[in-house]
mmCIF file of C-alpha atoms in Angstrom:
data_model
loop_
_atom_site.group_PDB
_atom_site.id
_atom_site.type_symbol
_atom_site.label_atom_id
_atom_site.label_comp_id
_atom_site.label_asym_id
_atom_site.label_seq_id
_atom_site.Cartn_x
_atom_site.Cartn_y
_atom_site.Cartn_z
ATOM 1 C CA MET G 1 -7.213 208.211 129.111
ATOM 2 C CA GLU G 2 -4.665 205.860 130.635
ATOM 3 C CA ARG G 3 -4.770 202.139 129.979
ATOM 4 C CA VAL G 4 -4.074 200.417 133.281
ATOM 5 C CA SER G 5 -3.956 196.847 131.972
ATOM 6 C CA ALA G 6 -4.916 194.531 129.124
ATOM 7 C CA TRP G 7 -5.206 190.755 128.907
ATOM 8 C CA LYS G 8 -5.962 188.399 126.026
ATOM 9 C CA ALA G 9 -9.221 186.539 126.746
ATOM 10 C CA HIS G 10 -11.335 184.340 124.467
ATOM 11 C CA GLY G 11 -9.615 185.857 121.443
ATOM 12 C CA GLY G 12 -10.463 189.396 122.533
ATOM 13 C CA SER G 13 -8.978 191.911 124.948
ATOM 14 C CA GLN G 14 -9.966 192.545 128.558
ATOM 15 C CA GLN G 15 -8.837 196.059 129.408
ATOM 16 C CA VAL G 16 -8.957 198.426 132.388
ATOM 17 C CA TRP G 17 -8.827 202.192 131.831
ATOM 18 C CA ARG G 18 -8.530 205.233 134.084
ATOM 19 C CA HIS G 19 -9.335 208.872 133.322
ATOM 20 C CA GLN G 20 -10.061 212.187 134.976
ATOM 21 C CA SER G 21 -13.824 212.707 135.157
ATOM 22 C CA VAL G 22 -15.391 216.115 134.723
ATOM 23 C CA ALA G 23 -18.663 214.883 136.237
ATOM 24 C CA THR G 24 -17.196 213.588 139.500
ATOM 25 C CA GLY G 25 -14.036 215.703 139.707
ATOM 26 C CA THR G 26 -12.045 212.536 140.409
ATOM 27 C CA GLN G 27 -10.119 209.792 138.679
ATOM 28 C CA MET G 28 -12.542 207.104 137.502
ATOM 29 C CA THR G 29 -11.755 203.538 136.458
ATOM 30 C CA PHE G 30 -13.711 201.221 134.172
ATOM 31 C CA SER G 31 -13.178 197.837 132.546
ATOM 32 C CA LEU G 32 -13.895 197.113 128.886
ATOM 33 C CA TYR G 33 -13.930 193.794 127.073
ATOM 34 C CA LEU G 34 -13.481 194.019 123.307
ATOM 35 C CA PRO G 35 -14.350 190.783 121.469
ATOM 36 C CA PRO G 36 -12.197 189.515 118.591
ATOM 37 C CA GLN G 37 -14.760 190.880 116.098
ATOM 38 C CA SER G 38 -13.821 194.438 117.137
ATOM 39 C CA GLU G 39 -10.548 194.091 115.228
ATOM 40 C CA ALA G 40 -12.566 194.212 112.005
ATOM 41 C CA GLY G 41 -14.926 197.072 112.906
ATOM 42 C CA SER G 42 -17.406 198.473 115.408
ATOM 43 C CA VAL G 43 -19.358 196.058 117.603
ATOM 44 C CA PRO G 44 -22.479 196.375 119.797
ATOM 45 C CA LEU G 45 -21.912 197.393 123.412
ATOM 46 C CA VAL G 46 -23.433 196.054 126.635
ATOM 47 C CA TRP G 47 -23.273 198.358 129.657
ATOM 48 C CA TYR G 48 -23.096 196.666 133.067
ATOM 49 C CA LEU G 49 -23.774 198.659 136.251
ATOM 50 C CA SER G 50 -22.571 197.074 139.488
ATOM 51 C CA GLY G 51 -24.112 196.929 142.931
ATOM 52 C CA LEU G 52 -23.344 198.187 146.444
ATOM 53 C CA THR G 53 -19.715 197.890 147.610
ATOM 54 C CA CYS G 54 -18.511 196.948 144.117
ATOM 55 C CA THR G 55 -15.933 198.473 141.801
ATOM 56 C CA HIS G 56 -15.409 197.649 138.121
ATOM 57 C CA ALA G 57 -13.391 194.647 139.279
ATOM 58 C CA ASN G 58 -16.170 192.488 140.756
ATOM 59 C CA VAL G 59 -17.926 191.635 137.511
ATOM 60 C CA THR G 60 -14.652 191.719 135.572
ATOM 61 C CA GLU G 61 -13.202 188.977 137.746
ATOM 62 C CA LYS G 62 -16.343 187.015 138.645
ATOM 63 C CA GLY G 63 -18.983 187.771 136.012
ATOM 64 C CA GLU G 64 -18.093 185.073 133.445
ATOM 65 C CA TYR G 65 -19.313 187.130 130.490
ATOM 66 C CA ARG G 66 -16.306 186.968 128.174
ATOM 67 C CA ARG G 67 -16.962 183.627 126.460
ATOM 68 C CA ALA G 68 -20.499 184.646 125.485
ATOM 69 C CA CYS G 69 -19.403 188.136 124.428
ATOM 70 C CA ALA G 70 -16.627 186.696 122.261
ATOM 71 C CA GLU G 71 -18.969 184.200 120.592
ATOM 72 C CA LEU G 72 -21.634 186.832 119.919
ATOM 73 C CA GLY G 73 -19.372 189.779 119.116
ATOM 74 C CA LEU G 74 -20.349 192.097 121.954
ATOM 75 C CA ALA G 75 -18.239 194.597 123.857
ATOM 76 C CA PHE G 76 -18.889 194.764 127.615
ATOM 77 C CA ILE G 77 -18.181 197.780 129.807
ATOM 78 C CA ALA G 78 -18.295 198.035 133.609
ATOM 79 C CA PRO G 79 -17.760 201.421 135.325
ATOM 80 C CA ASP G 80 -17.193 201.973 139.039
ATOM 81 C CA THR G 81 -20.126 202.569 141.392
ATOM 82 C CA SER G 82 -19.023 205.863 142.956
ATOM 83 C CA PRO G 83 -16.250 208.464 143.021
ATOM 84 C CA ARG G 84 -13.350 207.653 145.329
ATOM 85 C CA GLY G 85 -10.120 209.157 146.572
ATOM 86 C CA ALA G 86 -8.700 211.848 148.824
ATOM 87 C CA GLY G 87 -11.209 214.594 149.480
ATOM 88 C CA VAL G 88 -14.224 212.552 148.365
ATOM 89 C CA PRO G 89 -16.655 212.277 151.294
ATOM 90 C CA ASP G 90 -17.606 208.846 152.589
ATOM 91 C CA ASP G 91 -20.220 207.719 155.079
ATOM 92 C CA PRO G 92 -18.897 208.888 158.466
ATOM 93 C CA GLU G 93 -19.951 205.627 160.091
ATOM 94 C CA GLY G 94 -18.420 203.468 157.381
ATOM 95 C CA ALA G 95 -21.758 202.028 156.258
ATOM 96 C CA PHE G 96 -21.653 199.881 153.103
ATOM 97 C CA ASP G 97 -24.872 201.301 151.656
ATOM 98 C CA PHE G 98 -23.877 204.984 151.418
ATOM 99 C CA GLY G 99 -20.810 206.884 150.248
ATOM 100 C CA TRP G 100 -17.885 205.088 148.565
ATOM 101 C CA GLY G 101 -19.146 202.133 146.547
ATOM 102 C CA ALA G 102 -22.744 203.305 146.863
ATOM 103 C CA GLY G 103 -23.268 206.217 144.478
ATOM 104 C CA PHE G 104 -26.740 204.901 143.551
ATOM 105 C CA TYR G 105 -26.451 206.335 140.022
ATOM 106 C CA VAL G 106 -27.850 209.761 140.916
ATOM 107 C CA ASP G 107 -26.500 213.303 140.755
ATOM 108 C CA ALA G 108 -26.407 214.387 144.399
ATOM 109 C CA THR G 109 -27.846 217.787 145.244
ATOM 110 C CA GLU G 110 -27.085 217.756 148.992
ATOM 111 C CA ALA G 111 -23.816 218.824 150.600
ATOM 112 C CA PRO G 112 -21.198 217.452 150.916
ATOM 113 C CA TRP G 113 -22.092 214.828 148.313
ATOM 114 C CA SER G 114 -23.018 217.152 145.452
ATOM 115 C CA ALA G 115 -19.412 218.064 144.606
ATOM 116 C CA ASN G 116 -18.426 214.530 143.550
ATOM 117 C CA TYR G 117 -21.390 212.161 143.633
ATOM 118 C CA ARG G 118 -22.613 212.746 140.081
ATOM 119 C CA MET G 119 -22.818 209.160 138.890
ATOM 120 C CA TRP G 120 -25.940 209.758 136.792
ATOM 121 C CA SER G 121 -24.116 212.292 134.620
ATOM 122 C CA TYR G 122 -21.059 210.066 134.549
ATOM 123 C CA VAL G 123 -22.710 206.825 133.361
ATOM 124 C CA THR G 124 -25.364 208.353 131.072
ATOM 125 C CA ASP G 125 -23.400 211.263 129.551
ATOM 126 C CA GLU G 126 -19.665 211.626 130.133
ATOM 127 C CA LEU G 127 -18.497 208.018 129.939
ATOM 128 C CA PRO G 128 -20.681 207.115 126.915
ATOM 129 C CA ARG G 129 -19.215 210.048 124.973
ATOM 130 C CA LEU G 130 -15.652 208.997 125.831
ATOM 131 C CA VAL G 131 -16.256 205.353 124.969
ATOM 132 C CA LEU G 132 -17.871 206.132 121.624
ATOM 133 C CA GLU G 133 -14.991 208.466 120.782
ATOM 134 C CA HIS G 134 -12.128 206.137 121.699
ATOM 135 C CA PHE G 135 -13.273 202.556 121.101
ATOM 136 C CA PRO G 136 -14.720 200.536 118.189
ATOM 137 C CA VAL G 137 -18.298 200.319 119.447
ATOM 138 C CA GLU G 138 -21.508 200.960 117.539
ATOM 139 C CA PRO G 139 -23.479 203.987 118.822
ATOM 140 C CA ALA G 140 -26.799 202.659 117.537
ATOM 141 C CA ALA G 141 -26.378 199.212 119.119
ATOM 142 C CA GLN G 142 -26.202 199.588 122.886
ATOM 143 C CA ALA G 143 -27.776 197.550 125.690
ATOM 144 C CA ILE G 144 -27.719 197.974 129.455
ATOM 145 C CA MET G 145 -27.933 195.631 132.428
ATOM 146 C CA GLY G 146 -27.005 195.647 136.101
ATOM 147 C CA HIS G 147 -27.024 193.848 139.433
ATOM 148 C CA SER G 148 -28.762 195.046 142.630
ATOM 149 C CA MET G 149 -28.096 198.802 142.930
ATOM 150 C CA GLY G 150 -26.752 198.537 139.389
ATOM 151 C CA GLY G 151 -29.994 196.923 138.281
ATOM 152 C CA HIS G 152 -31.719 200.021 139.636
ATOM 153 C CA GLY G 153 -29.309 202.169 137.627
ATOM 154 C CA ALA G 154 -29.774 200.171 134.433
ATOM 155 C CA LEU G 155 -33.578 200.269 134.627
ATOM 156 C CA THR G 156 -33.763 203.997 135.329
ATOM 157 C CA ALA G 157 -31.245 204.781 132.569
ATOM 158 C CA ALA G 158 -33.295 202.810 130.036
ATOM 159 C CA LEU G 159 -36.617 204.242 131.202
ATOM 160 C CA ARG G 160 -35.325 207.827 131.004
ATOM 161 C CA HIS G 161 -33.497 207.416 127.669
ATOM 162 C CA PRO G 162 -36.032 205.782 125.345
ATOM 163 C CA GLY G 163 -34.398 204.582 122.159
ATOM 164 C CA ARG G 164 -30.810 204.770 123.423
ATOM 165 C CA TYR G 165 -30.652 201.146 124.543
ATOM 166 C CA ARG G 166 -32.099 198.426 122.362
ATOM 167 C CA SER G 167 -32.492 196.147 125.365
ATOM 168 C CA VAL G 168 -32.381 196.188 129.159
ATOM 169 C CA SER G 169 -32.114 193.461 131.779
ATOM 170 C CA ALA G 170 -31.320 193.157 135.461
ATOM 171 C CA LEU G 171 -30.161 190.682 138.073
ATOM 172 C CA ALA G 172 -31.789 191.115 141.497
ATOM 173 C CA PRO G 173 -32.449 194.848 140.959
ATOM 174 C CA ILE G 174 -33.625 197.395 143.520
ATOM 175 C CA VAL G 175 -36.774 198.350 141.614
ATOM 176 C CA ALA G 176 -38.564 200.742 143.987
ATOM 177 C CA PRO G 177 -35.913 202.583 146.022
ATOM 178 C CA SER G 178 -38.478 205.065 147.329
ATOM 179 C CA GLN G 179 -40.148 202.187 149.171
ATOM 180 C CA VAL G 180 -37.200 200.216 150.628
ATOM 181 C CA PRO G 181 -34.528 200.977 153.251
ATOM 182 C CA PHE G 182 -31.480 200.934 150.921
ATOM 183 C CA GLY G 183 -33.192 203.366 148.595
ATOM 184 C CA THR G 184 -34.753 205.759 151.072
ATOM 185 C CA LYS G 185 -31.410 206.178 152.853
ATOM 186 C CA ALA G 186 -29.547 206.856 149.602
ATOM 187 C CA LEU G 187 -32.134 209.085 147.954
ATOM 188 C CA ALA G 188 -32.701 211.170 151.085
ATOM 189 C CA GLY G 189 -28.971 211.529 151.658
ATOM 190 C CA TYR G 190 -28.063 212.445 148.093
ATOM 191 C CA LEU G 191 -31.219 214.241 146.914
ATOM 192 C CA GLY G 192 -32.791 215.606 150.105
ATOM 193 C CA PRO G 193 -36.200 215.012 151.710
ATOM 194 C CA ASP G 194 -38.430 215.975 148.751
ATOM 195 C CA ARG G 195 -39.804 212.636 147.623
ATOM 196 C CA ALA G 196 -41.037 214.140 144.365
ATOM 197 C CA ALA G 197 -37.391 214.465 143.301
ATOM 198 C CA TRP G 198 -36.843 210.781 143.994
ATOM 199 C CA ARG G 199 -39.313 209.612 141.348
ATOM 200 C CA ALA G 200 -36.830 210.226 138.524
ATOM 201 C CA HIS G 201 -34.619 207.552 140.106
ATOM 202 C CA ASP G 202 -37.278 204.979 140.952
ATOM 203 C CA SER G 203 -38.110 202.417 138.245
ATOM 204 C CA VAL G 204 -41.571 201.606 139.541
ATOM 205 C CA ALA G 205 -42.418 205.317 139.874
ATOM 206 C CA LEU G 206 -41.114 206.031 136.363
ATOM 207 C CA ILE G 207 -43.310 203.276 134.927
ATOM 208 C CA GLU G 208 -46.294 204.547 136.909
ATOM 209 C CA ASP G 209 -45.585 208.015 135.460
ATOM 210 C CA GLY G 210 -45.693 206.684 131.897
ATOM 211 C CA ALA G 211 -42.147 205.584 130.990
ATOM 212 C CA GLN G 212 -42.023 202.528 128.740
ATOM 213 C CA LEU G 213 -39.700 199.692 127.741
ATOM 214 C CA PRO G 214 -40.161 197.348 124.774
ATOM 215 C CA ASP G 215 -39.534 194.356 127.049
ATOM 216 C CA LEU G 216 -37.524 193.445 130.117
ATOM 217 C CA LEU G 217 -35.666 190.417 131.518
ATOM 218 C CA VAL G 218 -35.126 190.106 135.288
ATOM 219 C CA ASP G 219 -33.595 187.185 137.168
ATOM 220 C CA GLN G 220 -34.039 187.061 140.930
ATOM 221 C CA GLY G 221 -32.660 184.519 143.378
ATOM 222 C CA ALA G 222 -35.503 183.074 145.435
ATOM 223 C CA ALA G 223 -33.095 182.549 148.365
ATOM 224 C CA ASP G 224 -31.773 186.129 148.182
ATOM 225 C CA GLU G 225 -31.659 187.600 151.698
ATOM 226 C CA PHE G 226 -32.693 191.011 150.351
ATOM 227 C CA VAL G 227 -35.604 189.999 148.137
ATOM 228 C CA ASP G 228 -38.529 190.793 150.435
ATOM 229 C CA ALA G 229 -37.285 193.917 152.241
ATOM 230 C CA GLN G 230 -35.043 195.623 149.669
ATOM 231 C CA LEU G 231 -35.600 194.350 146.111
ATOM 232 C CA ARG G 232 -39.382 193.861 145.815
ATOM 233 C CA PRO G 233 -39.723 192.275 142.346
ATOM 234 C CA ASP G 234 -43.449 192.024 143.060
ATOM 235 C CA LEU G 235 -43.722 195.818 142.774
ATOM 236 C CA LEU G 236 -41.978 195.768 139.399
ATOM 237 C CA LYS G 237 -44.282 193.030 138.128
ATOM 238 C CA ALA G 238 -47.372 194.943 139.216
ATOM 239 C CA ALA G 239 -46.138 198.146 137.565
ATOM 240 C CA CYS G 240 -45.212 196.371 134.310
ATOM 241 C CA ASP G 241 -48.525 194.515 134.210
ATOM 242 C CA ALA G 242 -50.442 197.769 134.669
ATOM 243 C CA ALA G 243 -48.363 199.559 131.994
ATOM 244 C CA GLY G 244 -48.403 196.707 129.481
ATOM 245 C CA ILE G 245 -44.622 196.234 129.542
ATOM 246 C CA PRO G 246 -43.652 192.623 128.682
ATOM 247 C CA LEU G 247 -41.662 191.444 131.700
ATOM 248 C CA THR G 248 -39.880 188.107 131.941
ATOM 249 C CA LEU G 249 -39.358 187.692 135.693
ATOM 250 C CA ARG G 250 -37.590 184.457 136.599
ATOM 251 C CA MET G 251 -37.450 183.514 140.282
ATOM 252 C CA GLN G 252 -34.474 181.168 140.542
ATOM 253 C CA PRO G 253 -34.828 178.589 143.370
ATOM 254 C CA GLY G 254 -31.888 178.327 145.759
ATOM 255 C CA TYR G 255 -29.900 181.280 144.447
ATOM 256 C CA ASP G 256 -28.752 184.151 146.666
ATOM 257 C CA HIS G 257 -27.518 187.697 145.919
ATOM 258 C CA SER G 258 -23.878 186.860 145.234
ATOM 259 C CA TYR G 259 -21.774 186.625 142.083
ATOM 260 C CA TYR G 260 -22.366 182.882 142.113
ATOM 261 C CA PHE G 261 -25.916 183.849 141.162
ATOM 262 C CA VAL G 262 -24.831 186.597 138.749
ATOM 263 C CA SER G 263 -22.322 184.414 136.905
ATOM 264 C CA THR G 264 -24.830 181.566 136.570
ATOM 265 C CA PHE G 265 -27.286 183.650 134.552
ATOM 266 C CA MET G 266 -24.882 186.092 132.893
ATOM 267 C CA ALA G 267 -24.684 184.197 129.597
ATOM 268 C CA ASP G 268 -28.491 184.111 129.373
ATOM 269 C CA HIS G 269 -28.563 187.894 129.658
ATOM 270 C CA ILE G 270 -25.778 188.343 127.099
ATOM 271 C CA ARG G 271 -27.777 186.208 124.643
ATOM 272 C CA TRP G 272 -30.939 188.207 125.405
ATOM 273 C CA HIS G 273 -29.139 191.391 124.476
ATOM 274 C CA ALA G 274 -27.464 189.868 121.417
ATOM 275 C CA GLU G 275 -30.847 188.901 119.973
ATOM 276 C CA ARG G 276 -32.079 192.477 120.303
ATOM 277 C CA LEU G 277 -28.837 194.125 119.212
ATOM 278 C CA GLY G 278 -28.795 192.235 115.935
#
């Protein structure tokens, strides 16, 4: 791996790394914050999955997580949201919700996307193995969170890997992609028309099919322009209630979908994870 940059921050080190991915067949970039406690040994790790149009840089520059991570001794990693580069297909119409920046954390099975768009394998298999091999993080103390499309990715990763993550949370997640326009476009494009194949990447469907979480924290801006048509926290609440999953769903008055919203509640989520990571 190649270290692109490193900065001192809150006593720790904010780094950006680049490597050649086997899963995507491309160069991939991720950011990693190591708190000062990592100089003395392995520390717990919080995974953060970003939303549509984002790279690793959005949360790195705007997320305001470093102070809390430094105080609590947590590493924080943020991968990209899709493969990129010459030869990687993009939406032919330049849409923001498909192609570059919109990998949706699935392994595509449809041409031409299937050659590179393997973000599920990347974020749940390849990158975790590399990070555990190269950095001072504790394998048994991992958490995961995400925003919007990344909230969808975080929830499905936790639901499909019971025991891997000690805690999971989300900020304005897409919880039922099979039932909303962002999701149906992405899942049909990457996975094809068979809706049965979509259920493995739909949090509400996974819960309906028996997947469990010990508990869950979700913050949602009440003034979010996407809340009613695309995010549908009501469907997540209904599924969690029916399955007996303790859900803390906080509707935040006046907040939208932006990183002003994300950064406001980031420290709360870091503390939530720290309590469960020990």
